[in-house]
Short mmCIF file of C-alpha atoms in Angstrom, two decimals:
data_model
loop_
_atom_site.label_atom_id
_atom_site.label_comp_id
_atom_site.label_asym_id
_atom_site.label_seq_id
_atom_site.Cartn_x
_atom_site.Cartn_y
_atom_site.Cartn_z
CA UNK A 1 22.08 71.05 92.70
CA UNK A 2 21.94 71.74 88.84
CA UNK A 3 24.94 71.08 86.48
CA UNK A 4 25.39 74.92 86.52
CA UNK A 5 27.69 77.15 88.85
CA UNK A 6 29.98 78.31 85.94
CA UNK A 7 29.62 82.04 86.81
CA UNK A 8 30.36 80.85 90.34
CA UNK A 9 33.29 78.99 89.37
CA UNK A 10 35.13 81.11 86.74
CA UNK A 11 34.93 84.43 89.83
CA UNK A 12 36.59 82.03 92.13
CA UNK A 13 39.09 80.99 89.57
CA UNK A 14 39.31 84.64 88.45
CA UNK A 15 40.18 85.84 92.49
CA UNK A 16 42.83 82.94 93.05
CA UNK A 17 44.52 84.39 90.04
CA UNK A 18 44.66 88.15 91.34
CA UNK A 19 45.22 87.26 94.57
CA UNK A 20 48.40 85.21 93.16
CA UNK A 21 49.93 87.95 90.95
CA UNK A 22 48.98 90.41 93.92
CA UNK A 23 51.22 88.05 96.14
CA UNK A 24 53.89 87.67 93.86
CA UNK A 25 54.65 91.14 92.89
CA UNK A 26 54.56 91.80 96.54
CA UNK A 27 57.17 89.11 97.37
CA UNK A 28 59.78 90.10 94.14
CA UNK A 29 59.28 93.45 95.61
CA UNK A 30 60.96 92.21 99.14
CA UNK A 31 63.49 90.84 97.04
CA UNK A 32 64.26 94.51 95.69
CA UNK A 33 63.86 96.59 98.61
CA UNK A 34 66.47 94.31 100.40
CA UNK A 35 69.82 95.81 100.95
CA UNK A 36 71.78 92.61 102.21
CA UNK A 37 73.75 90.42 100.06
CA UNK A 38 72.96 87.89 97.27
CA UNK A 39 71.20 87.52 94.32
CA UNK A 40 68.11 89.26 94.10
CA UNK A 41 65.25 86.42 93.61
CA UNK A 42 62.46 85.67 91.32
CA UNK A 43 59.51 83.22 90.73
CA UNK A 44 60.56 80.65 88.20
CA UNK A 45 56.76 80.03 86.39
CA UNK A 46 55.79 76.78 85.04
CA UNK A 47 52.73 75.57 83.77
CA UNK A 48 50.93 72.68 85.51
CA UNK A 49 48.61 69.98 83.77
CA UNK A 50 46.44 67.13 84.95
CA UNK A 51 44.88 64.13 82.72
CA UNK A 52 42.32 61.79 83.15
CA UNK A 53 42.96 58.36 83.37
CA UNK A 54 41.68 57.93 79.67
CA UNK A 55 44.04 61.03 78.67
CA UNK A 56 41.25 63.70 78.59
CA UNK A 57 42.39 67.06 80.02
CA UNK A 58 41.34 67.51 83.68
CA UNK A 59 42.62 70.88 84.48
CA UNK A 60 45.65 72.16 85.63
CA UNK A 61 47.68 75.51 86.65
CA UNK A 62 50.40 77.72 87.60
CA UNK A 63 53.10 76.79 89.36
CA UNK A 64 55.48 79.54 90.90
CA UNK A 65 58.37 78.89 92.98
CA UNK A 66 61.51 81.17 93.52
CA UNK A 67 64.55 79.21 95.22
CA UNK A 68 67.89 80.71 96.33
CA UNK A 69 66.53 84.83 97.18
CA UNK A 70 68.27 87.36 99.35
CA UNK A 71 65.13 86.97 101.39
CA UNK A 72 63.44 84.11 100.80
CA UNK A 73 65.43 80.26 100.65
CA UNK A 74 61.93 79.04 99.06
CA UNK A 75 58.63 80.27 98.17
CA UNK A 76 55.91 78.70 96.36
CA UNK A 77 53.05 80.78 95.29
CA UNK A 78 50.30 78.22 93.28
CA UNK A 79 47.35 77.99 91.47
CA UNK A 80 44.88 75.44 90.16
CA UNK A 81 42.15 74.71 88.28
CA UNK A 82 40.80 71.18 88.60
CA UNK A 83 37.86 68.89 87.70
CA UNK A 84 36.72 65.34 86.48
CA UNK A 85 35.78 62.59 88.55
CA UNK A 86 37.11 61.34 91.52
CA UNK A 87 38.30 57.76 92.26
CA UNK A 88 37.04 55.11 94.69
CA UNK A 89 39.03 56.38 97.45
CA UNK A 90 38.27 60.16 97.51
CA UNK A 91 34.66 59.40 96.75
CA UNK A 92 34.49 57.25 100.29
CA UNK A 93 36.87 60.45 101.87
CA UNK A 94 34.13 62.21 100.76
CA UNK A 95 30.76 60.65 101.44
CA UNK A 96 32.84 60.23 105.18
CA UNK A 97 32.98 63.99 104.76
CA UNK A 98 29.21 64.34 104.49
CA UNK A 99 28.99 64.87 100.77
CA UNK A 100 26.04 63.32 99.08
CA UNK A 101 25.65 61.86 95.67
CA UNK A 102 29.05 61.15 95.56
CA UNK A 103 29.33 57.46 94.36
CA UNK A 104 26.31 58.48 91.85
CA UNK A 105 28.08 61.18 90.56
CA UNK A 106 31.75 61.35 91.70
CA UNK A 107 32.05 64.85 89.04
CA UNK A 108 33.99 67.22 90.91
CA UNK A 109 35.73 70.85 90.35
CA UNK A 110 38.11 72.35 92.29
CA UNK A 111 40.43 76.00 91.98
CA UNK A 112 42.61 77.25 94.70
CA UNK A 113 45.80 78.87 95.64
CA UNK A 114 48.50 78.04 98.32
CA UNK A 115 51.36 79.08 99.27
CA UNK A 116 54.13 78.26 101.45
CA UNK A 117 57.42 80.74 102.43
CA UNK A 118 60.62 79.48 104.09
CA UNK A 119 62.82 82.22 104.68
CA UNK A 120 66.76 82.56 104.90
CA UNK A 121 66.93 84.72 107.94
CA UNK A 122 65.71 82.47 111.07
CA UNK A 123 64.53 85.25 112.75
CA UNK A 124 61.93 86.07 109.75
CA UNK A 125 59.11 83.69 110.28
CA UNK A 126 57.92 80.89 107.44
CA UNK A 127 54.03 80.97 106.48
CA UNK A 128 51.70 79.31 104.80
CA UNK A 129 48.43 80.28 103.40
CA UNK A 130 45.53 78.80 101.17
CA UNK A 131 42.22 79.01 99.85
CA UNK A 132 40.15 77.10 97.78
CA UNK A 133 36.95 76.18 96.11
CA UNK A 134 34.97 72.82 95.45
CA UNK A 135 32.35 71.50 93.63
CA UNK A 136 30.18 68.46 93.01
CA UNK A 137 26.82 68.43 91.54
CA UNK A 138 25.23 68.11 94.76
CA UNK A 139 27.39 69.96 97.17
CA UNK A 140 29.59 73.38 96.94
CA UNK A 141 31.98 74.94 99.54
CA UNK A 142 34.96 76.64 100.31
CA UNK A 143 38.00 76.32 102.63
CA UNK A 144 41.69 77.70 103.61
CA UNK A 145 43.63 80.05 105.93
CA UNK A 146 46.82 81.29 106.51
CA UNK A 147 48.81 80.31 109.86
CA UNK A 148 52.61 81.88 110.51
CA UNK A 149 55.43 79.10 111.54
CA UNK A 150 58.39 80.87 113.28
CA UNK A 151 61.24 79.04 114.22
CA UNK A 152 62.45 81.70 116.92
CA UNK A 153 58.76 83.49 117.82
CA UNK A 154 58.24 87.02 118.87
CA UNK A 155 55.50 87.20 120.56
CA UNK A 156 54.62 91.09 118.97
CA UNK A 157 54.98 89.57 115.65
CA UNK A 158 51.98 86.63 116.82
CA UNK A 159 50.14 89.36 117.67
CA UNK A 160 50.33 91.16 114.25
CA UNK A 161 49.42 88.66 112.43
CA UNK A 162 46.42 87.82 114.69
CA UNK A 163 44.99 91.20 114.79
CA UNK A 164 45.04 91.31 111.40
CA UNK A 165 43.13 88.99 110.40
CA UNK A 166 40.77 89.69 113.18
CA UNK A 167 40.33 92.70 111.50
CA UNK A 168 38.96 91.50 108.25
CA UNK A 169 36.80 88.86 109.18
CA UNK A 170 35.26 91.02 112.04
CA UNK A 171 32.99 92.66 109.26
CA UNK A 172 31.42 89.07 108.52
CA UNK A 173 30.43 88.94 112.13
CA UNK A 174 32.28 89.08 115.73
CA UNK A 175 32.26 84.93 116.11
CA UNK A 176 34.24 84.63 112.91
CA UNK A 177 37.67 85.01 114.21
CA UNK A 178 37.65 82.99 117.17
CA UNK A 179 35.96 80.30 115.11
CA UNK A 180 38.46 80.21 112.55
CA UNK A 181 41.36 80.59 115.25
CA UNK A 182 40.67 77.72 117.18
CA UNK A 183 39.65 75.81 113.88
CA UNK A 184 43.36 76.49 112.95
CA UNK A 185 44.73 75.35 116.45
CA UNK A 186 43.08 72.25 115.80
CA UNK A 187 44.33 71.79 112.23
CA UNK A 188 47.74 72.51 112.31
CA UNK A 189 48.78 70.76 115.48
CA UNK A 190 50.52 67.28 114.83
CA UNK A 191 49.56 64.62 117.26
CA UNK A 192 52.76 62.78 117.48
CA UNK A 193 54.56 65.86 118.43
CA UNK A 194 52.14 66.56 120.86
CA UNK A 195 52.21 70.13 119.54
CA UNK A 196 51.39 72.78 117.30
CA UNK A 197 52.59 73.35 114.07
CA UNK A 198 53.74 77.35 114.28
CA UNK A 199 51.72 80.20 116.60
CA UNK A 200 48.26 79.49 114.41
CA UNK A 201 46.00 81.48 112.52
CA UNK A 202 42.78 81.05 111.13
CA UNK A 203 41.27 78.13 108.86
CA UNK A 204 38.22 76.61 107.54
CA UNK A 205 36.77 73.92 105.44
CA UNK A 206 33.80 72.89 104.27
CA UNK A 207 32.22 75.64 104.77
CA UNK A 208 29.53 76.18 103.23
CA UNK A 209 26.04 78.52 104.67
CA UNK A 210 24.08 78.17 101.30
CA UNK A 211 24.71 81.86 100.24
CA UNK A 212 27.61 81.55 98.01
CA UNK A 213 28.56 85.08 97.88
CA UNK A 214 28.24 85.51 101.23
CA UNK A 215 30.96 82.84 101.40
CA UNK A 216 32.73 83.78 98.40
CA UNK A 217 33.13 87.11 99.98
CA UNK A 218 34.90 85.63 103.43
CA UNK A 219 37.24 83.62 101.38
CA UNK A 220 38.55 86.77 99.66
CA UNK A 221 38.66 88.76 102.57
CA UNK A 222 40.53 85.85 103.97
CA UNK A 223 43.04 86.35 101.30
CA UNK A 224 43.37 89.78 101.32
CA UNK A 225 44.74 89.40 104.83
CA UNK A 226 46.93 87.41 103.96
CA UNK A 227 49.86 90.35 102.66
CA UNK A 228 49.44 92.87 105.69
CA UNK A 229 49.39 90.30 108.24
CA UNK A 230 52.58 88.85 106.54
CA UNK A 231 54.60 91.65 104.98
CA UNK A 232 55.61 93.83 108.10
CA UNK A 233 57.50 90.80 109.92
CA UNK A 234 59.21 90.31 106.75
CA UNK A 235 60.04 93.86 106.70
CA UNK A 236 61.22 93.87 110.50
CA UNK A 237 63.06 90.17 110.57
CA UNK A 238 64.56 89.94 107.45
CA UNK A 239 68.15 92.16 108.53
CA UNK A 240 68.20 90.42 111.94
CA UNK A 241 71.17 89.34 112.79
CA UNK A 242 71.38 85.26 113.52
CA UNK A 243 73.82 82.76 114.53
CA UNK A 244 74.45 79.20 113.78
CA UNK A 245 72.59 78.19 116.19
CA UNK A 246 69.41 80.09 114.82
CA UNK A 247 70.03 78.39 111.26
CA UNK A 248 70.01 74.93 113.29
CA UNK A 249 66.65 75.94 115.35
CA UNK A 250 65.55 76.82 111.59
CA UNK A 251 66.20 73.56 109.92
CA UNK A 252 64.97 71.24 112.93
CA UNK A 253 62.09 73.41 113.12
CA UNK A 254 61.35 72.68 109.50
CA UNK A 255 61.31 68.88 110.13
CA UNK A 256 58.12 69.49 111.72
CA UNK A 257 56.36 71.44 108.60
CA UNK A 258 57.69 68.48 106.52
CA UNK A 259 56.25 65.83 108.67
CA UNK A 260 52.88 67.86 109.33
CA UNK A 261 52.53 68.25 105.37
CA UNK A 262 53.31 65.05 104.78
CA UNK A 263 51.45 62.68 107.25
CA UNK A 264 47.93 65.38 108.09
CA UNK A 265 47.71 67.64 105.62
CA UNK A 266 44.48 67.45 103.57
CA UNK A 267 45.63 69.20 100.36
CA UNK A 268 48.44 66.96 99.90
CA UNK A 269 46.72 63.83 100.40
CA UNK A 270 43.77 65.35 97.70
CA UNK A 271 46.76 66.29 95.17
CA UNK A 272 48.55 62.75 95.05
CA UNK A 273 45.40 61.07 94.91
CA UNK A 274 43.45 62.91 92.42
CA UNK A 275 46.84 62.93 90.24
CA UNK A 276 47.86 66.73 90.23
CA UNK A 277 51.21 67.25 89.33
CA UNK A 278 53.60 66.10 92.32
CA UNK A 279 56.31 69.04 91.78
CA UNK A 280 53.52 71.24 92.34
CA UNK A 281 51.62 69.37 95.50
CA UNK A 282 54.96 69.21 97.30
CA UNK A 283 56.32 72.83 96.56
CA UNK A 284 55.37 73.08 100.20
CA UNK A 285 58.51 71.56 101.78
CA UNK A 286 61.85 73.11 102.76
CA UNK A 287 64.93 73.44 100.66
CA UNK A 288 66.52 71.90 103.70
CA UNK A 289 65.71 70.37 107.10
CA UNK A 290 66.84 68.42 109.90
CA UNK A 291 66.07 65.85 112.20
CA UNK A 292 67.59 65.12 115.57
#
């Protein structure tokens, strides 16, 4: 593969960042539709960077995180831009991957967004949702999903969010969304628990056909799922009325993202080793959990 992709990259780049401010003017707009009590929230945005180890720039981001809403207790909406060369111990995560070239050329580029929601109400489900880019001179591909994580699960609501995203990846061919569902039933189940993470979704990674904007094109239709599949139960949960005992379902229930994010998850293990800005990699975790 040549030393070229720019166009490639900066339209990838380019989508994360629409899909981002799409996201987070949705979210701010929860905020202000709500009639309940509290202060109405807003993303706090802060810029991320990234250095190479001989203090050359190597990329960086945005970083947008509102704490403390009427709706939401955290959300973390980010973006990044990365690239340089990867150490000893991706290169080997990678080559184990199936990527060539890598210890001859360990240059690598990578842009993405993810986001993660935990919610005040109990009854309103937490999400999370990503999608990404990479690319090395001898390999390209993309990756990411979303998959909903209620703590007290309505069944109509898993349903919702299912068919939705059924519905755009249908038009890239009828195998897509089973594919992609039980690719996310895999990913997001956490062996020790001997269970799954939330109700699923869809995911991918490494996925790559060889026509790029074939691929490109899945990955934002991916994305644009992401807001209708998520914004009704929002909508529906958010005045439910809960209990102390649905806050303490809530937090325990959180124990479980915090463990899944930080023993399996793949993103988090690339972002600490490849140096990204640690604020930023763990913006994923609750305000608050609890263990039992």
């Amino acid at each position: 593969m040549s030393d070229g992709f720019e166009a490639e990259k900066s339209k990838a780049s380019s989508w994360f960042r629409t899909l981002r401010d799409e996201i987070v003017a949705s979210f701010e707009g929860l905020e202000d539709s709500y009639k309940g009590e509290g202060e109405i929230g807003r993303f706090e945005v802060s810029e991320t960077t990234r250095t190479s180890d001989d203090g050359s720039d190597a990329g960086g981001g945005l970083m947008s995180v509102m704490r403390g809403g009427r709706v939401f207790e955290k959300v973390g909406v980010n973006i990044s831009t990365v690239y340089g060369q990867l150490g000893d111990a991706a290169q080997k995560a990678m080559a184990a991957r199936g990527v060539p070239g890598m210890a001859e050329d360990p240059r690598f580029w990578a842009s993405g967004i993810s986001l993660v929601a935990h919610m005040q109400n109990p009854h309103a489900p937490a999400v999370h949702m990503n999608t990404r880019m990479f690319w090395t001179p001898h390999a390209w591909w993309f990756g990411g999903g979303s998959d909903l994580n209620p703590c007290i699960e309505y069944a109509e609501d898993t349903a919702h969010f299912h068919a939705t995203q059924k519905a755009h990846l249908d038009p890239h061919g009828k195998d897509h969304y089973p594919k992609l569902k039980a690719w996310a039933d895999e990913y997001f189940y956490i062996p020790h628990r001997n269970r799954a993470r939330g109700v699923g979704g869809i995911f991918m990674d490494d996925y790559c056909t060889g026509d790029w904007e074939a691929d490109f094109t899945l990955t934002q239709d991916i994305g644009k799922a992401f807001l209708p599949a998520y914004v009704p139960l929002v909508e529906k949960r958010r005045d439910t009325p809960w209990t102390d005992a649905d806050k303490e379902t809530q937090l325990i229930h959180r124990g479980l993202y915090a463990e899944y994010n930080l023993v399996y998850d793949r993103g988090t293990k690339f972002g600490l080793t490849t140096g990204h800005d640690a604020n930023a990699v763990l913006m994923s975790l609750p305000p608050l959990a609890k263990w039992v």
